Amino acid sequence: MKNYSKIKNGWFSEICPMWPGIALSLEIEEVLYSNKSKFQQIDLYQTRNHGKMLVLDGIIQLTQSDEFAYQEMLAHVPLFAHPNPENVLVIGGGDGGVLREIARHACVKTIDFCEIDEEVIKVSKEFLPDMACGFDDPRVRVHIGDGNAYLREQKNKYDVIIVDSSDPIGPGEALFERPFYENLKAALRQNGIIATQGESFFMHKECVANLVKITKELFEVQAYSYILVPTYPGGNIGICLGSLGPQLKTPCRTMSDAIQKQLNYYTPKIHEASFVLPYFAQKMFETL
Ligand code: SPD
C-alpha cells in the first residue's frame, strides 16, 4: 500500500486517503525500528508523550498511552457477552495485546491466533513486551498465514472469533468483505459471537455502514459498539459484532474484582454504554 504519512521537523503525521484532509501528528523522539516486511512497512517509534508507537504502512496501529482501550474492549465485550467461551480465535493483532486480554478469562481453553505477518510479532516481542506477553499464555497456538485462508478450513469450531485487523487498504482489505464474514459465521459453534475492528462512524461512514449491513444480514443478533481511542482517526473506533444466539449489549458473566483491577477501560457499565450510539449513527444503521 502507498505510504502517505511523513515525519517533518520531528513530528509524524498520519496521512491517508481513508481520512482525507485531516491528520494526527505525534512528536517523535527516536525511530526504534524501520523495515519493510514481505507484506508491509513496519515502523516503531518512541514518541515524546505517548510511549512507543507501532505504525504499519504509515498507519498508527497503537500507542502505549491508549492501546488498553481498544484491546480491552475488542476482547472483553464479546467474551463477557458469551455464557461460556472455551475456544477462541483471533485473526490479526500481531502485537499480542488482544491475546493478553483474552488470557485473563479462566474459562477459555484454547486461543488460536492467525497473523499474516510474522515480522510484526517479532518486532512486538522485542519492543512491546507489555503487549506481546499475550503470546506467553500456554493456551495460545500461533498460525502464520492469511486469516481468510485459515478461516475457510475451520467449521463449527469457535465460541468467539475476534478480528483485530488493520484498515481495509493493504493486507487487511479482504477482511472487510462479505465472503470473509460468511466464513466467520461458518467457523462459529452454536451460540458463537464474532467481533471485528469496525472503523469509525465519524471518519469511515461507508465502510461502517457496509460492515453493519453484512452482519445484520448474516447474524441473528447484531450490534455496533464504540471505543474512545485518542490516537485513532477521529479519536474513536468501533467494534462490529454478530451473534448466533447470545445478546451482545449486556455482559452475561460477572467479572471478578481481581480481573477488574487489572483493567483500565472495560467495566460492565462501559460494555453497555458503548452500544448507545449518537443519533446520526443510530439513524444510519436503522436504514440498513
Ligand atoms: N486505523 C488503525 C486501526 C488499527 C486497528 N488494529 C490495531 C491493532 C492493535 N492490536
GROMACS .gro file of N, CA and C and ligand atoms in nm, residues 14 19 59-62 70-71 93 95 98 164-167 197 199 232-233 237, ligand 1:
model
   70
   14GLU      N    1   0.000   1.126   1.034
   14GLU     CA    2  -0.067   1.008   0.977
   14GLU      C    3  -0.161   1.052   0.865
   19TRP      N    4  -0.896   0.907   0.538
   19TRP     CA    5  -0.941   1.024   0.615
   19TRP      C    6  -0.878   1.149   0.553
   59ILE      N    7   0.026   0.382   0.894
   59ILE     CA    8  -0.097   0.396   0.973
   59ILE      C    9  -0.073   0.352   1.117
   60ILE      N   10  -0.114   0.436   1.212
   60ILE     CA   11  -0.093   0.407   1.355
   60ILE      C   12  -0.176   0.285   1.395
   61GLN      N   13  -0.108   0.185   1.449
   61GLN     CA   14  -0.178   0.065   1.498
   61GLN      C   15  -0.203   0.076   1.648
   62LEU      N   16  -0.108   0.134   1.719
   62LEU     CA   17  -0.125   0.152   1.862
   62LEU      C   18  -0.019   0.246   1.917
   70TYR      N   19  -0.864  -0.002   2.326
   70TYR     CA   20  -0.903  -0.085   2.211
   70TYR      C   21  -0.890  -0.234   2.242
   71GLN      N   22  -0.775  -0.274   2.297
   71GLN     CA   23  -0.751  -0.418   2.317
   71GLN      C   24  -0.848  -0.475   2.422
   93GLY      N   25  -0.360  -0.864   1.467
   93GLY     CA   26  -0.321  -0.816   1.601
   93GLY      C   27  -0.190  -0.878   1.646
   95ASP      N   28   0.067  -0.764   1.759
   95ASP     CA   29   0.130  -0.708   1.878
   95ASP      C   30   0.102  -0.791   2.003
   98VAL      N   31  -0.449  -0.810   2.224
   98VAL     CA   32  -0.580  -0.875   2.240
   98VAL      C   33  -0.563  -1.011   2.308
  164ASP      N   34  -0.877  -0.851   1.471
  164ASP     CA   35  -0.804  -0.728   1.504
  164ASP      C   36  -0.725  -0.686   1.381
  165SER      N   37  -0.797  -0.631   1.284
  165SER     CA   38  -0.733  -0.604   1.155
  165SER      C   39  -0.682  -0.461   1.148
  166SER      N   40  -0.594  -0.439   1.050
  166SER     CA   41  -0.561  -0.301   1.014
  166SER      C   42  -0.674  -0.249   0.926
  167ASP      N   43  -0.655  -0.138   0.859
  167ASP     CA   44  -0.764  -0.078   0.781
  167ASP      C   45  -0.783  -0.150   0.647
  197GLN      N   46  -1.283  -0.541   1.404
  197GLN     CA   47  -1.242  -0.400   1.405
  197GLN      C   48  -1.336  -0.324   1.313
  199GLU      N   49  -1.383   0.023   1.246
  199GLU     CA   50  -1.354   0.158   1.198
  199GLU      C   51  -1.435   0.266   1.274
  232TYR      N   52  -0.645   0.710   1.736
  232TYR     CA   53  -0.704   0.658   1.612
  232TYR      C   54  -0.776   0.772   1.540
  233PRO      N   55  -0.797   0.758   1.408
  233PRO     CA   56  -0.861   0.867   1.333
  233PRO      C   57  -0.995   0.909   1.395
  237ILE      N   58  -1.304   0.438   1.759
  237ILE     CA   59  -1.307   0.322   1.667
  237ILE      C   60  -1.420   0.231   1.712
  289SPD     N1   61  -0.676   0.286   1.196
  289SPD     C1   62  -0.600   0.181   1.257
  289SPD     C2   63  -0.681   0.068   1.311
  289SPD     C3   64  -0.592  -0.037   1.370
  289SPD     C4   65  -0.663  -0.148   1.436
  289SPD     N2   66  -0.576  -0.258   1.475
  289SPD     C5   67  -0.477  -0.224   1.572
  289SPD     C6   68  -0.402  -0.340   1.626
  289SPD     C7   69  -0.385  -0.331   1.773
  289SPD     N3   70  -0.382  -0.458   1.835
   0.00000   0.00000   0.00000
